[in-house]
PDB file of C-alpha atoms and ligand atoms in Angstrom:
ATOM      1  CA  MET A  10       8.245  12.390 -17.387  1.00 90.00           C
ATOM      2  CA  SER A  11      11.694  11.162 -16.358  1.00 96.00           C
ATOM      3  CA  LEU A  12      12.190   8.668 -13.545  1.00 96.00           C
ATOM      4  CA  SER A  13      13.826  11.410 -11.463  1.00 98.00           C
ATOM      5  CA  GLU A  14      10.739  13.594 -11.866  1.00 97.00           C
ATOM      6  CA  LEU A  15       8.383  10.699 -11.134  1.00 97.00           C
ATOM      7  CA  LEU A  16      10.189   9.944  -7.886  1.00 97.00           C
ATOM      8  CA  GLN A  17      10.337  13.558  -6.808  1.00 96.00           C
ATOM      9  CA  GLN A  18       6.679  14.176  -7.561  1.00 96.00           C
ATOM     10  CA  ARG A  19       5.205  10.975  -6.170  1.00 97.00           C
ATOM     11  CA  TYR A  20       3.171  10.787  -2.965  1.00 98.00           C
ATOM     12  CA  SER A  21       0.641   8.376  -1.521  1.00 98.00           C
ATOM     13  CA  VAL A  22      -2.915   9.030  -2.667  1.00 98.00           C
ATOM     14  CA  ARG A  23      -5.770   8.197  -0.291  1.00 98.00           C
ATOM     15  CA  ALA A  24      -8.867   9.411  -2.160  1.00 98.00           C
ATOM     16  CA  PHE A  25      -9.772   8.443  -5.706  1.00 98.00           C
ATOM     17  CA  LYS A  26     -12.216   9.280  -8.479  1.00 98.00           C
ATOM     18  CA  PRO A  27     -14.666   6.442  -9.221  1.00 97.00           C
ATOM     19  CA  GLU A  28     -13.559   5.989 -12.865  1.00 98.00           C
ATOM     20  CA  PRO A  29     -11.781   2.662 -13.332  1.00 98.00           C
ATOM     21  CA  VAL A  30      -8.439   2.281 -15.063  1.00 98.00           C
ATOM     22  CA  ALA A  31      -8.806   0.578 -18.446  1.00 98.00           C
ATOM     23  CA  PRO A  32      -8.149  -3.184 -18.137  1.00 98.00           C
ATOM     24  CA  GLN A  33      -5.515  -3.093 -20.929  1.00 98.00           C
ATOM     25  CA  VAL A  34      -3.601  -0.357 -19.056  1.00 98.00           C
ATOM     26  CA  LEU A  35      -3.577  -2.437 -15.860  1.00 98.00           C
ATOM     27  CA  GLU A  36      -2.433  -5.436 -17.861  1.00 98.00           C
ATOM     28  CA  GLU A  37       0.361  -3.396 -19.441  1.00 98.00           C
ATOM     29  CA  VAL A  38       1.559  -2.140 -16.035  1.00 99.00           C
ATOM     30  CA  PHE A  39       1.641  -5.605 -14.492  1.00 99.00           C
ATOM     31  CA  SER A  40       3.284  -7.073 -17.636  1.00 98.00           C
ATOM     32  CA  LEU A  41       6.077  -4.475 -17.444  1.00 98.00           C
ATOM     33  CA  ALA A  42       6.485  -4.995 -13.688  1.00 99.00           C
ATOM     34  CA  GLN A  43       7.375  -8.614 -14.506  1.00 98.00           C
ATOM     35  CA  HIS A  44      10.782  -7.172 -15.443  1.00 98.00           C
ATOM     36  CA  ALA A  45      11.523  -6.370 -11.786  1.00 98.00           C
ATOM     37  CA  PRO A  46      14.627  -8.134 -10.459  1.00 98.00           C
ATOM     38  CA  SER A  47      14.466 -10.732  -7.702  1.00 98.00           C
ATOM     39  CA  ASN A  48      16.921 -12.845  -5.776  1.00 98.00           C
ATOM     40  CA  CYS A  49      17.987 -15.775  -8.037  1.00 98.00           C
ATOM     41  CA  ASN A  50      15.163 -14.645 -10.331  1.00 98.00           C
ATOM     42  CA  VAL A  51      12.648 -16.558  -8.203  1.00 98.00           C
ATOM     43  CA  GLN A  52       9.936 -13.925  -8.889  1.00 98.00           C
ATOM     44  CA  PRO A  53       8.052 -14.773  -5.714  1.00 98.00           C
ATOM     45  CA  TRP A  54       5.175 -12.318  -6.154  1.00 98.00           C
ATOM     46  CA  GLN A  55       1.665 -13.670  -6.487  1.00 98.00           C
ATOM     47  CA  THR A  56      -0.471 -10.642  -7.249  1.00 98.00           C
ATOM     48  CA  TYR A  57      -4.244 -10.375  -6.966  1.00 98.00           C
ATOM     49  CA  VAL A  58      -5.949  -7.375  -8.581  1.00 98.00           C
ATOM     50  CA  VAL A  59      -9.601  -6.839  -7.710  1.00 98.00           C
ATOM     51  CA  SER A  60     -12.026  -4.501  -9.462  1.00 98.00           C
ATOM     52  CA  GLY A  61     -15.767  -4.091 -10.035  1.00 98.00           C
ATOM     53  CA  GLU A  62     -18.214  -6.255  -8.130  1.00 98.00           C
ATOM     54  CA  THR A  63     -15.472  -8.459  -6.671  1.00 98.00           C
ATOM     55  CA  LYS A  64     -13.813  -5.397  -5.162  1.00 98.00           C
ATOM     56  CA  ASN A  65     -17.128  -4.052  -3.820  1.00 98.00           C
ATOM     57  CA  GLN A  66     -18.012  -7.353  -2.166  1.00 98.00           C
ATOM     58  CA  LEU A  67     -14.561  -7.692  -0.668  1.00 98.00           C
ATOM     59  CA  LYS A  68     -14.683  -4.133   0.648  1.00 98.00           C
ATOM     60  CA  ASN A  69     -18.010  -4.788   2.419  1.00 97.00           C
ATOM     61  CA  THR A  70     -16.740  -8.056   3.906  1.00 96.00           C
ATOM     62  CA  LEU A  71     -13.482  -6.475   5.051  1.00 97.00           C
ATOM     63  CA  ILE A  72     -15.057  -3.409   6.654  1.00 96.00           C
ATOM     64  CA  ALA A  73     -17.519  -5.620   8.569  1.00 95.00           C
ATOM     65  CA  HIS A  74     -14.677  -7.958   9.580  1.00 95.00           C
ATOM     66  CA  VAL A  75     -12.320  -5.204  10.739  1.00 94.00           C
ATOM     67  CA  MET A  76     -15.089  -3.506  12.723  1.00 92.00           C
ATOM     68  CA  LYS A  77     -15.747  -6.609  14.777  1.00 91.00           C
ATOM     69  CA  GLN A  78     -12.343  -8.339  14.699  1.00 73.00           C
ATOM     70  CA  GLN A  79     -10.128  -5.821  16.438  1.00 72.00           C
ATOM     71  CA  THR A  80      -6.964  -7.932  16.612  1.00 90.00           C
ATOM     72  CA  PRO A  81      -4.951  -8.057  13.372  1.00 93.00           C
ATOM     73  CA  GLU A  82      -3.712 -11.464  12.208  1.00 94.00           C
ATOM     74  CA  PRO A  83      -0.873 -10.683   9.758  1.00 95.00           C
ATOM     75  CA  GLU A  84       0.862 -13.672   8.165  1.00 96.00           C
ATOM     76  CA  PHE A  85       4.262 -11.984   8.310  1.00 96.00           C
ATOM     77  CA  ASN A  86       5.951  -9.995  11.059  1.00 91.00           C
ATOM     78  CA  TRP A  87       4.403  -6.540  10.803  1.00 83.00           C
ATOM     79  CA  LYS A  88       4.396  -6.019  14.546  1.00 78.00           C
ATOM     80  CA  VAL A  89       7.630  -4.037  14.820  1.00 84.00           C
ATOM     81  CA  ALA A  90       7.362  -1.234  17.375  1.00 93.00           C
ATOM     82  CA  TYR A  91       9.319   1.643  15.876  1.00 96.00           C
ATOM     83  CA  GLN A  92      11.957   3.205  18.074  1.00 97.00           C
ATOM     84  CA  GLY A  93      13.867   6.508  18.200  1.00 98.00           C
ATOM     85  CA  ILE A  94      14.079   8.381  14.904  1.00 97.00           C
ATOM     86  CA  HIS A  95      11.846   5.778  13.222  1.00 97.00           C
ATOM     87  CA  ARG A  96       9.132   6.447  15.769  1.00 97.00           C
ATOM     88  CA  GLU A  97       9.515  10.194  15.189  1.00 97.00           C
ATOM     89  CA  ARG A  98       9.135   9.698  11.441  1.00 97.00           C
ATOM     90  CA  GLN A  99       6.124   7.435  12.020  1.00 96.00           C
ATOM     91  CA  PHE A 100       4.479  10.241  14.029  1.00 96.00           C
ATOM     92  CA  GLY A 101       5.542  12.727  11.348  1.00 97.00           C
ATOM     93  CA  SER A 102       3.739  10.820   8.608  1.00 97.00           C
ATOM     94  CA  ALA A 103       0.593  10.380  10.756  1.00 96.00           C
ATOM     95  CA  ASN A 104       0.613  14.094  11.614  1.00 96.00           C
ATOM     96  CA  ALA A 105       1.026  15.040   7.954  1.00 97.00           C
ATOM     97  CA  LEU A 106      -2.004  12.941   7.011  1.00 97.00           C
ATOM     98  CA  TYR A 107      -4.299  13.807   9.903  1.00 97.00           C
ATOM     99  CA  GLY A 108      -3.207  17.450   9.759  1.00 97.00           C
ATOM    100  CA  ALA A 109      -4.171  17.640   6.071  1.00 97.00           C
ATOM    101  CA  MET A 110      -7.512  16.019   6.935  1.00 97.00           C
ATOM    102  CA  GLY A 111      -8.126  18.471   9.791  1.00 97.00           C
ATOM    103  CA  ILE A 112      -8.205  15.704  12.412  1.00 97.00           C
ATOM    104  CA  GLU A 113      -6.923  16.635  15.876  1.00 94.00           C
ATOM    105  CA  ARG A 114      -4.402  14.406  17.615  1.00 86.00           C
ATOM    106  CA  GLU A 115      -6.841  13.667  20.471  1.00 91.00           C
ATOM    107  CA  ASP A 116      -9.776  12.866  18.188  1.00 94.00           C
ATOM    108  CA  LYS A 117      -9.490   9.066  18.388  1.00 93.00           C
ATOM    109  CA  MET A 118     -12.886   8.521  16.783  1.00 94.00           C
ATOM    110  CA  LYS A 119     -12.041  10.486  13.622  1.00 96.00           C
ATOM    111  CA  ARG A 120      -8.582   8.899  13.452  1.00 94.00           C
ATOM    112  CA  ASN A 121     -10.159   5.448  13.646  1.00 93.00           C
ATOM    113  CA  MET A 122     -12.633   6.364  10.916  1.00 94.00           C
ATOM    114  CA  ALA A 123      -9.764   7.606   8.720  1.00 95.00           C
ATOM    115  CA  MET A 124      -7.858   4.378   9.439  1.00 95.00           C
ATOM    116  CA  LEU A 125     -10.901   2.297   8.535  1.00 96.00           C
ATOM    117  CA  ARG A 126     -10.787   3.816   5.052  1.00 97.00           C
ATOM    118  CA  ASN A 127      -7.801   1.562   4.372  1.00 98.00           C
ATOM    119  CA  TRP A 128     -10.206  -1.346   4.106  1.00 98.00           C
ATOM    120  CA  ASN A 129     -12.594   0.325   1.698  1.00 97.00           C
ATOM    121  CA  PHE A 130      -9.496   0.924  -0.418  1.00 98.00           C
ATOM    122  CA  PHE A 131      -9.934   4.710  -0.019  1.00 98.00           C
ATOM    123  CA  ASP A 132     -12.815   4.356  -2.543  1.00 98.00           C
ATOM    124  CA  ALA A 133     -10.342   3.351  -5.256  1.00 98.00           C
ATOM    125  CA  PRO A 134     -11.740   1.383  -8.222  1.00 98.00           C
ATOM    126  CA  HIS A 135      -9.015  -1.269  -7.862  1.00 98.00           C
ATOM    127  CA  ALA A 136      -7.191  -2.969  -5.014  1.00 98.00           C
ATOM    128  CA  VAL A 137      -4.102  -5.126  -5.256  1.00 98.00           C
ATOM    129  CA  PHE A 138      -2.887  -7.784  -2.823  1.00 98.00           C
ATOM    130  CA  PHE A 139       0.787  -8.746  -2.919  1.00 98.00           C
ATOM    131  CA  ALA A 140       1.198 -12.312  -1.720  1.00 98.00           C
ATOM    132  CA  MET A 141       4.002 -14.864  -1.751  1.00 98.00           C
ATOM    133  CA  GLU A 142       4.600 -18.311  -0.326  1.00 98.00           C
ATOM    134  CA  LYS A 143       5.032 -17.923   3.402  1.00 98.00           C
ATOM    135  CA  TYR A 144       8.244 -19.924   3.672  1.00 98.00           C
ATOM    136  CA  LEU A 145      10.106 -17.283   1.624  1.00 97.00           C
ATOM    137  CA  ASP A 146      10.165 -14.945   4.598  1.00 94.00           C
ATOM    138  CA  ILE A 147      12.434 -11.890   4.378  1.00 94.00           C
ATOM    139  CA  MET A 148      14.121 -12.794   1.066  1.00 94.00           C
ATOM    140  CA  GLY A 149      10.780 -12.946  -0.677  1.00 97.00           C
ATOM    141  CA  ALA A 150       9.607  -9.764   1.029  1.00 98.00           C
ATOM    142  CA  VAL A 151      12.583  -7.844  -0.371  1.00 98.00           C
ATOM    143  CA  ASP A 152      11.709  -9.009  -3.897  1.00 98.00           C
ATOM    144  CA  VAL A 153       8.022  -8.213  -3.517  1.00 98.00           C
ATOM    145  CA  GLY A 154       8.862  -4.711  -2.241  1.00 98.00           C
ATOM    146  CA  ILE A 155      11.026  -4.006  -5.274  1.00 98.00           C
ATOM    147  CA  TYR A 156       8.272  -5.343  -7.525  1.00 99.00           C
ATOM    148  CA  ALA A 157       5.588  -3.236  -5.842  1.00 98.00           C
ATOM    149  CA  GLN A 158       7.570  -0.027  -6.268  1.00 98.00           C
ATOM    150  CA  SER A 159       8.000  -0.918  -9.948  1.00 98.00           C
ATOM    151  CA  VAL A 160       4.220  -1.238 -10.199  1.00 98.00           C
ATOM    152  CA  ALA A 161       3.753   2.106  -8.405  1.00 98.00           C
ATOM    153  CA  LEU A 162       6.125   3.981 -10.723  1.00 98.00           C
ATOM    154  CA  LEU A 163       4.670   2.401 -13.864  1.00 98.00           C
ATOM    155  CA  LEU A 164       1.227   3.513 -12.689  1.00 98.00           C
ATOM    156  CA  GLN A 165       2.431   7.018 -11.965  1.00 98.00           C
ATOM    157  CA  GLU A 166       4.055   7.240 -15.387  1.00 98.00           C
ATOM    158  CA  ARG A 167       0.541   6.724 -16.769  1.00 98.00           C
ATOM    159  CA  GLY A 168      -1.062   9.340 -14.504  1.00 98.00           C
ATOM    160  CA  ILE A 169      -2.516   6.688 -12.193  1.00 98.00           C
ATOM    161  CA  ALA A 170      -2.218   7.102  -8.427  1.00 98.00           C
ATOM    162  CA  CYS A 171      -1.806   4.552  -5.671  1.00 98.00           C
ATOM    163  CA  CYS A 172      -1.243   3.984  -1.975  1.00 98.00           C
ATOM    164  CA  MET A 173       0.713   1.030  -0.668  1.00 98.00           C
ATOM    165  CA  GLN A 174      -1.020  -0.425   2.370  1.00 98.00           C
ATOM    166  CA  GLY A 175       0.415  -2.629   5.067  1.00 97.00           C
ATOM    167  CA  ALA A 176      -3.115  -2.440   6.484  1.00 97.00           C
ATOM    168  CA  LEU A 177      -4.288  -4.762   3.699  1.00 98.00           C
ATOM    169  CA  GLY A 178      -2.103  -7.546   5.099  1.00 97.00           C
ATOM    170  CA  GLN A 179      -3.515  -7.245   8.619  1.00 96.00           C
ATOM    171  CA  PHE A 180      -6.746  -9.212   8.160  1.00 96.00           C
ATOM    172  CA  PRO A 181      -5.920 -11.767   5.443  1.00 97.00           C
ATOM    173  CA  GLY A 182      -8.669 -14.289   6.330  1.00 96.00           C
ATOM    174  CA  PRO A 183     -11.655 -12.892   4.397  1.00 96.00           C
ATOM    175  CA  ILE A 184      -9.465 -11.837   1.449  1.00 98.00           C
ATOM    176  CA  LYS A 185      -7.964 -15.295   1.021  1.00 98.00           C
ATOM    177  CA  GLU A 186     -11.339 -16.929   1.381  1.00 97.00           C
ATOM    178  CA  GLN A 187     -13.085 -14.728  -1.206  1.00 98.00           C
ATOM    179  CA  LEU A 188     -10.247 -14.836  -3.741  1.00 98.00           C
ATOM    180  CA  GLY A 189      -9.376 -18.502  -3.166  1.00 98.00           C
ATOM    181  CA  ILE A 190      -5.755 -17.711  -2.258  1.00 98.00           C
ATOM    182  CA  PRO A 191      -4.032 -20.945  -1.184  1.00 98.00           C
ATOM    183  CA  GLU A 192      -3.159 -21.363   2.492  1.00 97.00           C
ATOM    184  CA  GLU A 193       0.573 -21.654   1.760  1.00 98.00           C
ATOM    185  CA  GLN A 194       0.596 -18.110   0.400  1.00 98.00           C
ATOM    186  CA  GLY A 195       0.542 -15.117   2.716  1.00 98.00           C
ATOM    187  CA  ILE A 196      -0.543 -11.567   1.942  1.00 98.00           C
ATOM    188  CA  LEU A 197       2.335  -9.188   2.621  1.00 98.00           C
ATOM    189  CA  PHE A 198       0.587  -5.913   1.896  1.00 98.00           C
ATOM    190  CA  GLY A 199      -1.720  -4.283  -0.616  1.00 98.00           C
ATOM    191  CA  MET A 200      -2.242  -1.222  -2.763  1.00 98.00           C
ATOM    192  CA  SER A 201      -5.224   0.868  -3.808  1.00 98.00           C
ATOM    193  CA  ILE A 202      -5.135   2.091  -7.406  1.00 98.00           C
ATOM    194  CA  GLY A 203      -7.044   4.688  -9.403  1.00 98.00           C
ATOM    195  CA  TYR A 204      -7.153   8.280 -10.557  1.00 98.00           C
ATOM    196  CA  GLU A 205      -6.506  10.819  -7.824  1.00 98.00           C
ATOM    197  CA  ASP A 206      -9.322  12.952  -6.467  1.00 98.00           C
ATOM    198  CA  PRO A 207      -7.415  16.253  -6.385  1.00 97.00           C
ATOM    199  CA  GLN A 208     -10.022  17.968  -4.158  1.00 97.00           C
ATOM    200  CA  ALA A 209      -9.667  15.537  -1.247  1.00 98.00           C
ATOM    201  CA  ASP A 210      -7.907  16.864   1.856  1.00 98.00           C
ATOM    202  CA  ALA A 211      -6.202  13.480   2.417  1.00 98.00           C
ATOM    203  CA  ASN A 212      -4.293  14.009  -0.816  1.00 98.00           C
ATOM    204  CA  LYS A 213      -2.843  17.285   0.391  1.00 98.00           C
ATOM    205  CA  ALA A 214      -0.626  15.462   2.915  1.00 98.00           C
ATOM    206  CA  ARG A 215       3.090  15.637   2.173  1.00 98.00           C
ATOM    207  CA  THR A 216       5.886  13.913   4.043  1.00 98.00           C
ATOM    208  CA  ASP A 217       9.510  14.967   4.244  1.00 97.00           C
ATOM    209  CA  ARG A 218      12.733  12.984   3.894  1.00 98.00           C
ATOM    210  CA  ALA A 219      15.955  12.863   5.847  1.00 97.00           C
ATOM    211  CA  GLU A 220      19.029  14.584   4.452  1.00 98.00           C
ATOM    212  CA  LEU A 221      21.276  12.424   2.271  1.00 98.00           C
ATOM    213  CA  GLU A 222      24.041  12.275   4.956  1.00 97.00           C
ATOM    214  CA  GLN A 223      21.607  10.673   7.400  1.00 97.00           C
ATOM    215  CA  ALA A 224      20.919   7.838   5.002  1.00 98.00           C
ATOM    216  CA  VAL A 225      23.911   7.245   2.771  1.00 98.00           C
ATOM    217  CA  THR A 226      27.631   6.918   3.551  1.00 98.00           C
ATOM    218  CA  PHE A 227      30.056   7.176   0.659  1.00 98.00           C
ATOM    219  CA  PHE A 228      33.544   5.658   0.847  1.00 98.00           C
ATOM    220  CA  ASP A 229      36.469   6.349  -1.455  1.00 96.00           C
TER     221      ASP A 229
HETATM  222  C1  FMN B 325       5.092  -1.034   2.674  1.00 80.15           C
HETATM  223  C2  FMN B 325       4.230   0.173   2.889  1.00 80.15           C
HETATM  224  C3  FMN B 325       3.069   0.062   3.640  1.00 80.15           C
HETATM  225  C4  FMN B 325       2.244   1.170   3.824  1.00 80.15           C
HETATM  226  N1  FMN B 325       1.070   1.026   4.516  1.00 80.15           N
HETATM  227  C5  FMN B 325       0.186   2.045   4.546  1.00 80.15           C
HETATM  228  C6  FMN B 325      -1.113   1.854   5.094  1.00 80.15           C
HETATM  229  O1  FMN B 325      -1.472   0.772   5.550  1.00 80.15           O
HETATM  230  N2  FMN B 325      -1.972   2.889   5.073  1.00 80.15           N
HETATM  231  C7  FMN B 325      -1.623   4.118   4.564  1.00 80.15           C
HETATM  232  O2  FMN B 325      -2.467   5.020   4.562  1.00 80.15           O
HETATM  233  N3  FMN B 325      -0.392   4.333   4.039  1.00 80.15           N
HETATM  234  C8  FMN B 325       0.509   3.331   4.017  1.00 80.15           C
HETATM  235  N4  FMN B 325       1.743   3.498   3.427  1.00 80.15           N
HETATM  236  C9  FMN B 325       2.119   4.803   2.877  1.00 80.15           C
HETATM  237  C10 FMN B 325       3.151   5.489   3.781  1.00 80.15           C
HETATM  238  O3  FMN B 325       2.509   6.008   4.909  1.00 80.15           O
HETATM  239  C11 FMN B 325       3.831   6.589   2.961  1.00 80.15           C
HETATM  240  O4  FMN B 325       4.525   6.015   1.877  1.00 80.15           O
HETATM  241  C12 FMN B 325       4.814   7.400   3.799  1.00 80.15           C
HETATM  242  O5  FMN B 325       4.166   8.075   4.843  1.00 80.15           O
HETATM  243  C13 FMN B 325       5.547   8.438   2.919  1.00 80.15           C
HETATM  244  O6  FMN B 325       4.618   9.310   2.328  1.00 80.15           O
HETATM  245  P1  FMN B 325       4.474   9.439   0.738  1.00 80.15           P
HETATM  246  O7  FMN B 325       4.232   8.072   0.174  1.00 80.15           O
HETATM  247  O8  FMN B 325       3.295  10.353   0.533  1.00 80.15           O
HETATM  248  O9  FMN B 325       5.745  10.011   0.223  1.00 80.15           O
HETATM  249  C14 FMN B 325       2.604   2.419   3.256  1.00 80.15           C
HETATM  250  C15 FMN B 325       3.776   2.519   2.496  1.00 80.15           C
HETATM  251  C16 FMN B 325       4.578   1.413   2.308  1.00 80.15           C
HETATM  252  C17 FMN B 325       5.817   1.546   1.460  1.00 80.15           C
END
């Protein structure tokens, strides 16, 4: 499949089959993603991929932690309150997801339960945490974003689905402790990886995009 087709056909997947991705395939994807560009070639990404028993233990710890620790403690500024058109698009994406899942706008309980699924990695067999040294701030974040999209497209090229998750950077404490991530690194965001469960309602959600003129200005 061409890159154009991959981009047009991609969407976030939030329910997975239990079958793991072969370790050599994961290794190939992350080896190729090393080719991603970065400012001054600093390659700031520090990537942690968890599978198997490590992933299961982390999932249990995280769910318990999130259920009692209501206040997120992100290590980078994820607290932006979207305004105007951004806020509208934020609502649009939430409505697409909850609509596909048959969850009413007022049903806070079901929305919270759906949200909580972020921290069991949507039952994916693998979870990824994208970290970098905290001092790098926005320059590092740009590089890590470019790298993460490279990972996502390489996965998709191999028929493997994913969902990027800012939620996985909201409660870094237990993750860093279990994986031994040094204090000077911060977790920016994460990603769940696996083969899509095509029956799941969550995977029927589709989002739209603004027209080209609203995003890009060409000058001659
Ligand atoms: C940096 C980033 C963080 C995201 N965080 C989450 C998240 O925490 N939970 C979630 O379900 N989706 C998350 N998403 C997925 C977005 O909601 C999704 O990409 C957007 O609504 C567009 O839909 P699409 O990916 O299906 O095209 C994130 C995406 C990105 C790029």
